[in-house]
Amino acid sequence: MKLSVIGTGYVGLVTGACLADVGNDVLCLDVDADKIRRLRAGDIPIHEPGLDQVVARGVAAGRLRFTTDYAEAVEHAGVIFIAVGTPSDEDGSADLSHVLACARELGRRIERDTLVVVKSTVPVGTNDRVRAALAEELAARGVRCKVTTASNPEFLKEGFAVDDFMRPDRIIVGVDDAHAADVLRALYAPFNRNRDRLQIMDVRSAEFTKYAANAMLAVRISFMNEMANLADRLGVDIEHVRHGIGADPRIGPHFLYAGVGFGGSCFPKDLRALIHTAEQSGEPAAILRAAMQANARQRRVLADKIARFFDGRLAGRTIALWGLAFKANTDDMREASSLAIIEALAAAGAHVRAYDPAAMDNARRLLAGRTGIEFAPSARAAAEGADALAVVTEWLEFRSPDFDWLARTLQSKAVFDGRNLYDPATVRAAGLAYFGIGRP
C-alpha cells in the first residue's frame, strides 16, 4: 500500500518506518528541512532503541523516503497519516494548529479519493474539524472527490516504541465509513495475525480512548507515589506493598512503581488537555486534577530528602545525579523530573554533576546558561568525590553499581534512590546511608 505520513517526530517516524518494514511504500513529510536532510543521511533525530535499524532497512529497500514537499506526499498516496505535534496551549488545551494547518495543506492539493488518518493525540471532536478544513479547501478549488477521515491513536511507550508498533496490545481505529475501516483493517493485518487486536469504533470514542488510557496510567503512578510518601511516615516498605497489591488480578503489577513522578511528552500534556476538556464540558475532573497536583509535589521529593539529610545546608555540596531523561531508553527531557530536582538543589546552593547515557545533548540545550550544573562523561565520573548520589532515571547501567567503591568515593556516604532500584540492606552493608521512595 502507498502511504504518506505527515510529521517525522516520535510518532510519525516510528509509524512510517514500521509500516515500511512490512512492505508498504511510505513517504514521510516534515516541514523541517534540516530534519529531512538528517533522515536522508541516515541520522535519526530521536533516541529510540531499534528505530535506526528499521529506518535503515526501509531506506535500503526503497520503501521509505523523506520529503518536505506536500504536493509529492499527496500525489504519492491515497492514505495519508497526520502525525504532527499537539503541544499544550497556555490554557492547558491541546494546540491543534499544526493538525489543522496540515489538513488545509492536504485539502489544497488532494485531487482524488483519499483517506486521511489522524494519528496525533487529539481531543474529542478534532476529526470533525479536520474533515471541515479539508472540505473547505476542496470546495474553494471546486474539487469533487471523496475525502474521508479516521482516528487511529498511537499507544507507543518511549523506549519500546518499535516493539509496541510491531506487536501491539490493541489497534484502535475510529471510523464512520465502512470503506475506511476495510482499508485500515488490511493495512494492519500484518500486525494482527495470531489474534485479533483491531478494535473498530466510532471516531469520537477512538479519540477519547487515547486520553482515557494515559489518564488511567498517570493516576496509577500518582496513587502509588502518594502511598509511598505515606509509607515513609509509617515505617512501611512500599516495595513489599507493590508486590502484595500487584498480585491481585484486578489490579495487576504494571505502573505500580513509586518514584520521582511522571514526565515526558504524553502524560502531563494529555492530562492537562483532558482537564481542559472536562472544564469545557462542566465536569470537575477531580481525580485528574489530584493526579497532576500529586505529581507536581513528587517531582521535588528526592531533592527534599537530600536537603533534610544535610540539615538544609546544601551550599558547596556536590550532588551526583544519575539520569536526566524522564525515563530510561529515551533522550526525551520534556517535563523530566530531573529538571525540578536540579532546580531545587541549585537554588539551595548545591552543585549538581549529572550523567545520562542518552539525554546529555538535550539536557545541555535545556540547561544552557544555568549555574550549579555540570555534565560528566560517565556515571563513575559523576559520582567520584561527590557528597552524595541521587538516582533519577532507571537506566540499565545504574542497576548494579559498585557500592563498595561508592562508599569510598562519596564524601557523605549517602545514596538517594529515586527509582527504588536497590536493595536497602545491600547498600547499607557497604557502609552507605540509603534513602528510597517509600522505603524508610
Coordinates of C-alpha atoms in Angstrom, one line a residue:
M1 CA 0.0 0.0 0.0
K2 CA 1.2 3.5 -0.8
L3 CA 1.2 5.7 2.3
S4 CA 2.3 9.2 3.3
V5 CA 3.0 10.2 6.9
I6 CA 3.0 13.9 7.8
G7 CA 5.4 14.6 10.7
T8 CA 8.6 12.8 11.4
G9 CA 8.7 13.2 15.2
Y10 CA 8.4 10.4 17.6
V11 CA 5.1 9.1 16.4
G12 CA 5.4 9.8 12.7
L13 CA 8.8 8.4 12.2
V14 CA 8.1 5.2 14.1
T15 CA 4.8 4.8 12.2
G16 CA 6.3 5.4 8.8
A17 CA 9.3 3.2 9.4
C18 CA 7.4 0.2 10.9
L19 CA 4.7 0.4 8.1
A20 CA 7.5 0.3 5.5
D21 CA 9.2 -2.6 7.3
V22 CA 6.2 -4.9 6.5
G23 CA 6.3 -4.0 2.8
N24 CA 4.4 -0.7 2.4
D25 CA 5.7 2.1 0.2
V26 CA 6.0 5.0 2.7
L27 CA 6.8 8.7 2.1
C28 CA 7.4 10.7 5.3
L29 CA 7.0 14.5 5.2
D30 CA 8.2 17.2 7.5
V31 CA 8.4 20.9 7.1
D32 CA 11.7 20.9 9.0
A33 CA 14.2 20.8 6.1
D34 CA 17.1 20.1 8.4
K35 CA 15.4 17.1 10.0
I36 CA 14.6 15.7 6.5
R37 CA 18.3 16.3 5.5
R38 CA 19.4 14.3 8.5
L39 CA 17.0 11.5 7.9
R40 CA 18.1 11.2 4.3
A41 CA 21.7 10.9 5.6
G42 CA 20.7 8.1 8.0
D43 CA 20.9 10.3 11.1
I44 CA 17.9 9.5 13.4
P45 CA 17.0 12.7 15.4
I46 CA 15.5 10.8 18.4
H47 CA 16.8 8.1 20.6
E48 CA 14.6 5.1 20.3
P49 CA 16.1 1.6 20.5
G50 CA 15.9 -0.3 17.3
L51 CA 14.5 2.5 15.2
D52 CA 17.7 3.2 13.4
Q53 CA 17.8 -0.4 12.0
V54 CA 14.1 -0.3 10.9
V55 CA 14.7 3.1 9.1
A56 CA 17.9 1.8 7.5
R57 CA 16.1 -1.3 6.2
G58 CA 13.3 0.7 4.8
V59 CA 15.5 3.2 3.1
A60 CA 17.8 0.5 1.7
A61 CA 14.8 -1.4 0.2
G62 CA 13.4 1.8 -1.3
R63 CA 10.2 1.6 0.7
L64 CA 10.9 4.5 3.0
R65 CA 11.6 8.0 1.7
F66 CA 11.6 11.5 3.1
T67 CA 10.4 14.9 1.7
T68 CA 9.4 18.4 2.6
D69 CA 7.0 18.7 -0.4
Y70 CA 3.3 18.4 0.4
A71 CA 2.4 18.0 -3.3
E72 CA 4.7 15.0 -3.5
A73 CA 3.2 13.5 -0.4
V74 CA -0.4 13.9 -1.7
E75 CA 0.4 12.6 -5.1
H76 CA 2.2 9.6 -3.6
A77 CA -0.6 8.1 -1.6
G78 CA -4.3 7.6 -1.2
V79 CA -3.9 7.0 2.6
I80 CA -2.2 9.9 4.5
F81 CA -1.4 9.9 8.2
I82 CA -1.3 13.1 10.2
A83 CA 1.2 12.6 13.0
V84 CA 2.2 16.2 13.9
G85 CA 2.6 17.5 17.4
T86 CA -0.2 18.8 19.7
P87 CA 1.6 20.6 22.5
S88 CA -0.1 22.2 25.5
D89 CA -1.6 25.6 24.9
E90 CA -1.5 28.3 27.6
D91 CA -4.8 27.2 29.0
G92 CA -3.8 23.5 29.1
S93 CA -5.8 22.6 26.0
A94 CA -4.2 20.7 23.1
D95 CA -2.8 23.1 20.5
L96 CA -4.3 21.8 17.3
S97 CA -2.8 24.5 15.0
H98 CA -0.3 22.0 13.4
V99 CA -3.0 19.4 12.8
L100 CA -5.4 21.8 11.2
A101 CA -2.7 23.5 9.2
C102 CA -1.7 20.1 7.9
A103 CA -5.4 19.3 7.0
R104 CA -5.5 22.6 5.0
E105 CA -2.3 21.9 3.2
L106 CA -3.7 18.5 2.2
G107 CA -7.0 20.0 1.1
R108 CA -5.3 22.4 -1.2
R109 CA -3.6 19.6 -3.1
I110 CA -5.8 16.5 -3.0
E111 CA -7.3 15.6 -6.4
R112 CA -8.6 12.0 -5.8
D113 CA -10.4 9.9 -3.2
T114 CA -8.2 9.9 -0.1
L115 CA -8.3 8.6 3.4
V116 CA -6.8 11.0 6.0
V117 CA -5.9 9.2 9.2
V118 CA -5.3 11.3 12.4
K119 CA -2.6 9.6 14.3
S120 CA -1.8 12.6 16.5
T121 CA -3.2 12.6 20.1
V122 CA -6.2 15.0 19.8
P123 CA -9.3 15.8 21.9
V124 CA -12.7 14.6 21.0
G125 CA -14.2 16.4 18.0
T126 CA -10.9 17.0 16.3
N127 CA -11.7 14.7 13.4
D128 CA -14.8 16.8 12.7
R129 CA -12.6 19.9 12.5
V130 CA -10.1 18.2 10.2
R131 CA -12.9 17.0 8.0
A132 CA -14.3 20.5 7.8
A133 CA -10.9 22.1 7.0
L134 CA -10.4 19.5 4.2
A135 CA -13.9 20.1 2.8
E136 CA -13.5 23.9 2.9
E137 CA -10.2 23.7 0.9
L138 CA -11.6 21.3 -1.6
A139 CA -14.7 23.4 -2.1
A140 CA -12.6 26.5 -2.6
R141 CA -10.9 24.8 -5.6
G142 CA -14.1 23.2 -6.9
V143 CA -12.6 19.7 -6.4
R144 CA -15.1 16.9 -6.1
C145 CA -13.7 13.7 -4.6
K146 CA -14.3 11.6 -1.5
V147 CA -12.0 12.5 1.3
T148 CA -12.8 10.6 4.5
T149 CA -11.1 10.8 7.9
A150 CA -10.3 8.2 10.6
S151 CA -8.9 8.3 14.1
N152 CA -6.0 5.9 14.8
P153 CA -4.4 6.9 18.0
E154 CA -0.9 5.6 18.9
F155 CA -0.1 3.7 22.1
L156 CA 3.7 3.7 21.9
K157 CA 5.9 3.7 25.0
E158 CA 9.0 5.7 24.6
G159 CA 12.0 3.3 24.7
F160 CA 9.8 0.4 23.4
A161 CA 8.0 2.1 20.5
V162 CA 9.2 -0.2 17.7
D163 CA 8.2 -3.3 19.6
D164 CA 4.9 -1.7 20.6
F165 CA 4.1 -0.9 17.0
M166 CA 5.2 -4.3 15.6
R167 CA 3.5 -6.3 18.5
P168 CA 0.6 -4.1 19.6
D169 CA -1.7 -4.8 22.6
R170 CA -4.5 -3.2 20.6
I171 CA -5.1 -1.3 17.4
I172 CA -7.8 1.4 17.9
V173 CA -9.5 2.6 14.7
G174 CA -12.3 5.1 14.8
V175 CA -14.3 5.4 11.6
D176 CA -17.7 6.4 10.3
D177 CA -17.1 4.9 6.9
A178 CA -17.1 1.2 6.1
H179 CA -14.5 1.5 3.3
A180 CA -12.1 3.4 5.7
A181 CA -12.5 0.5 8.1
D182 CA -11.7 -2.0 5.4
V183 CA -8.6 -0.1 4.3
L184 CA -7.2 0.1 7.8
R185 CA -8.0 -3.5 8.6
A186 CA -6.0 -4.5 5.5
L187 CA -3.1 -2.1 6.5
Y188 CA -2.8 -3.5 10.0
A189 CA -3.3 -7.2 9.0
P190 CA 0.5 -8.0 9.3
F191 CA 0.4 -6.9 13.0
N192 CA -2.8 -8.8 13.7
R193 CA -2.1 -12.4 12.8
N194 CA -2.1 -14.5 15.9
R195 CA -5.1 -12.9 17.5
D196 CA -7.5 -10.0 16.6
R197 CA -6.1 -6.8 18.1
L198 CA -8.1 -4.5 15.9
Q199 CA -10.9 -2.6 17.6
I200 CA -13.2 -0.7 15.3
M201 CA -15.3 2.0 17.0
D202 CA -16.8 5.4 16.2
V203 CA -14.4 8.3 15.8
R204 CA -15.1 10.2 19.0
S205 CA -14.7 7.1 21.1
A206 CA -11.3 6.4 19.5
E207 CA -10.2 10.0 20.2
F208 CA -11.3 9.6 23.8
T209 CA -9.7 6.2 24.3
K210 CA -6.2 7.6 23.9
Y211 CA -6.8 10.2 26.6
A212 CA -8.5 7.8 29.0
A213 CA -5.7 5.3 28.7
N214 CA -3.0 7.9 29.5
A215 CA -5.1 9.4 32.3
M216 CA -5.5 6.0 33.9
L217 CA -1.8 5.2 33.8
A218 CA -0.9 8.7 35.2
V219 CA -3.4 8.3 38.0
R220 CA -1.9 4.9 39.0
I221 CA 1.5 6.4 39.2
S222 CA 0.4 9.3 41.3
F223 CA -1.6 7.0 43.6
M224 CA 1.4 4.8 44.2
N225 CA 3.6 7.8 44.9
E226 CA 1.1 9.0 47.5
M227 CA 1.1 5.6 49.1
A228 CA 4.9 5.6 49.1
N229 CA 5.1 9.0 50.8
L230 CA 2.7 7.7 53.4
A231 CA 4.7 4.5 53.7
D232 CA 7.8 6.7 54.5
R233 CA 5.9 8.1 57.5
L234 CA 4.5 4.8 58.7
G235 CA 7.7 2.7 58.5
V236 CA 6.4 0.7 55.6
D237 CA 8.4 -0.7 52.6
I238 CA 6.4 0.3 49.5
E239 CA 8.1 -2.4 47.5
H240 CA 6.5 -5.1 49.7
V241 CA 3.2 -3.3 49.2
R242 CA 3.7 -3.1 45.5
H243 CA 4.2 -6.9 45.2
G244 CA 1.2 -7.5 47.5
I245 CA -1.3 -5.5 45.7
G246 CA 0.1 -6.3 42.2
A247 CA -0.7 -9.9 42.8
D248 CA -4.4 -9.1 42.8
P249 CA -5.5 -9.8 39.1
R250 CA -8.0 -6.9 39.4
I251 CA -5.0 -4.5 39.9
G252 CA -2.1 -6.2 38.2
P253 CA 1.6 -5.4 38.6
H254 CA 2.1 -2.7 36.0
F255 CA 2.6 1.0 36.7
L256 CA 2.8 0.5 40.5
Y257 CA 6.4 1.7 40.8
A258 CA 6.9 4.6 43.2
G259 CA 9.4 7.2 42.0
V260 CA 10.1 10.8 41.3
G261 CA 6.9 11.4 39.3
F262 CA 5.9 11.1 35.7
G263 CA 7.1 13.3 32.8
G264 CA 7.7 13.1 29.1
S265 CA 5.7 14.3 26.1
C266 CA 2.4 12.4 26.9
F267 CA 1.1 12.1 30.4
P268 CA 1.4 15.8 31.6
K269 CA 0.2 17.2 28.3
D270 CA -2.7 14.8 27.9
L271 CA -3.9 15.2 31.5
R272 CA -3.9 19.0 31.1
A273 CA -5.8 18.6 27.8
L274 CA -8.3 16.2 29.4
I275 CA -8.8 18.5 32.4
H276 CA -9.5 21.4 29.9
T277 CA -12.0 19.3 28.0
A278 CA -13.7 18.4 31.3
E279 CA -13.9 22.1 32.3
Q280 CA -15.4 23.0 28.9
S281 CA -18.0 20.2 29.4
G282 CA -18.9 21.2 33.0
E283 CA -17.2 18.2 34.7
P284 CA -14.9 18.7 37.7
A285 CA -12.3 16.1 36.8
A286 CA -11.3 15.9 40.5
I287 CA -9.2 12.8 40.2
L288 CA -7.3 14.1 37.2
R289 CA -6.5 17.3 39.0
A290 CA -5.4 15.4 42.1
A291 CA -3.0 13.3 39.9
M292 CA -1.4 16.4 38.5
Q293 CA -1.1 18.0 41.9
A294 CA 0.4 14.9 43.4
N295 CA 2.9 14.6 40.5
A296 CA 4.0 18.3 40.9
R297 CA 4.8 17.5 44.6
Q298 CA 6.5 14.2 43.7
R299 CA 9.0 15.9 41.4
R300 CA 10.6 17.5 44.4
V301 CA 10.5 14.6 46.9
L302 CA 14.1 13.5 46.2
A303 CA 15.5 17.0 46.5
D304 CA 13.7 17.4 49.8
K305 CA 15.2 14.1 51.1
I306 CA 18.6 15.3 50.2
A307 CA 18.1 18.7 51.8
R308 CA 16.9 17.0 55.1
F309 CA 19.9 14.7 55.1
F310 CA 22.2 17.7 55.0
D311 CA 20.0 19.7 57.5
G312 CA 19.3 22.2 54.8
R313 CA 23.0 23.1 54.4
L314 CA 23.5 22.3 50.7
A315 CA 25.7 25.2 49.8
G316 CA 29.0 24.0 48.5
R317 CA 27.8 20.4 48.4
T318 CA 28.3 18.3 45.1
I319 CA 25.4 16.0 44.3
A320 CA 26.0 13.4 41.6
L321 CA 22.9 12.8 39.5
W322 CA 22.4 9.6 37.6
G323 CA 19.8 10.0 34.9
L324 CA 18.3 13.1 33.2
A325 CA 15.8 11.7 30.7
F326 CA 12.2 11.3 32.1
K327 CA 12.6 7.5 31.8
A328 CA 15.1 5.0 30.6
N329 CA 15.8 4.2 26.9
T330 CA 15.0 7.6 25.6
D331 CA 16.7 11.0 25.3
D332 CA 13.4 12.8 26.0
M333 CA 13.8 15.6 28.6
R334 CA 10.3 17.1 28.2
E335 CA 8.9 17.7 31.7
A336 CA 11.6 15.4 33.2
S337 CA 11.7 15.2 37.0
S338 CA 15.5 15.7 36.8
L339 CA 14.9 19.3 35.9
A340 CA 12.8 20.0 39.0
I341 CA 15.5 18.2 41.1
I342 CA 18.3 20.2 39.6
E343 CA 16.5 23.4 40.1
A344 CA 15.8 22.8 43.7
L345 CA 19.3 21.7 44.5
A346 CA 20.9 24.5 42.6
A347 CA 18.6 27.0 44.3
A348 CA 19.8 25.7 47.7
G349 CA 23.4 26.3 46.6
A350 CA 24.4 22.8 45.7
H351 CA 26.5 21.9 42.7
V352 CA 25.0 19.1 40.5
R353 CA 27.2 16.8 38.5
A354 CA 25.0 14.8 36.1
Y355 CA 25.3 11.9 33.7
D356 CA 22.8 10.2 31.4
P357 CA 23.5 7.6 28.7
A358 CA 21.3 9.3 26.0
A359 CA 19.9 12.7 27.1
M360 CA 23.1 14.7 27.7
D361 CA 22.8 16.8 24.5
N362 CA 19.2 17.6 25.1
A363 CA 20.0 18.4 28.8
R364 CA 22.8 20.7 27.8
R365 CA 20.5 22.7 25.5
L366 CA 17.7 22.9 28.1
L367 CA 20.1 23.9 30.9
A368 CA 22.4 26.2 28.9
G369 CA 23.5 29.2 30.9
R370 CA 22.3 27.7 34.2
T371 CA 24.7 27.8 37.1
G372 CA 25.3 25.0 39.5
I373 CA 25.2 22.2 36.9
E374 CA 27.9 20.3 35.1
F375 CA 27.9 17.2 32.9
A376 CA 30.1 14.2 33.5
P377 CA 31.2 11.7 30.8
S378 CA 30.2 8.7 32.7
A379 CA 28.3 7.5 35.8
R380 CA 31.5 6.9 37.6
A381 CA 32.9 10.3 36.8
A382 CA 29.7 11.9 38.0
A383 CA 29.9 10.1 41.4
E384 CA 33.6 10.4 42.0
G385 CA 34.3 12.7 45.0
A386 CA 30.7 13.9 45.2
D387 CA 29.0 14.3 48.6
A388 CA 26.0 12.1 47.7
L389 CA 24.4 10.3 44.8
A390 CA 20.9 10.7 43.5
V391 CA 19.5 8.2 41.1
V392 CA 16.7 9.7 39.0
T393 CA 16.3 7.5 35.8
E394 CA 16.2 3.7 35.8
W395 CA 18.8 3.1 33.1
L396 CA 20.1 -0.5 33.0
E397 CA 23.7 0.6 33.6
F398 CA 22.7 2.1 37.0
R399 CA 21.1 -1.2 38.2
S400 CA 24.1 -2.8 39.8
P401 CA 26.8 -0.3 40.8
D402 CA 29.9 -1.0 42.8
F403 CA 28.6 0.0 46.2
D404 CA 32.0 -0.6 47.9
W405 CA 33.5 2.0 45.5
L406 CA 30.7 4.4 46.1
A407 CA 31.2 4.1 49.8
R408 CA 34.8 5.1 49.3
T409 CA 34.2 8.0 47.0
L410 CA 31.1 9.7 48.3
Q411 CA 32.1 12.1 50.9
S412 CA 28.9 11.9 52.9
K413 CA 28.3 8.2 52.0
A414 CA 24.6 8.7 51.0
V415 CA 22.6 7.2 48.1
F416 CA 19.2 8.7 47.2
D417 CA 17.4 6.1 45.1
G418 CA 14.6 7.9 43.2
R419 CA 13.6 4.7 41.4
N420 CA 13.9 2.1 44.2
L421 CA 16.4 0.2 42.2
Y422 CA 18.5 -1.1 45.0
D423 CA 18.1 -3.4 48.0
P424 CA 18.5 -1.2 51.0
A425 CA 20.3 -3.9 53.1
T426 CA 22.9 -4.3 50.3
V427 CA 23.6 -0.6 50.1
R428 CA 23.8 -0.2 53.9
A429 CA 26.1 -3.2 54.2
A430 CA 28.6 -1.4 52.0
G431 CA 28.6 1.5 54.6
L432 CA 26.2 3.8 52.8
A433 CA 23.1 5.6 54.0
Y434 CA 20.2 4.6 51.8
F435 CA 17.1 6.7 51.1
G436 CA 14.4 5.4 48.6
I437 CA 10.9 6.4 47.9
G438 CA 8.6 4.9 50.5
R439 CA 11.4 2.8 51.9
P440 CA 12.1 4.1 55.5

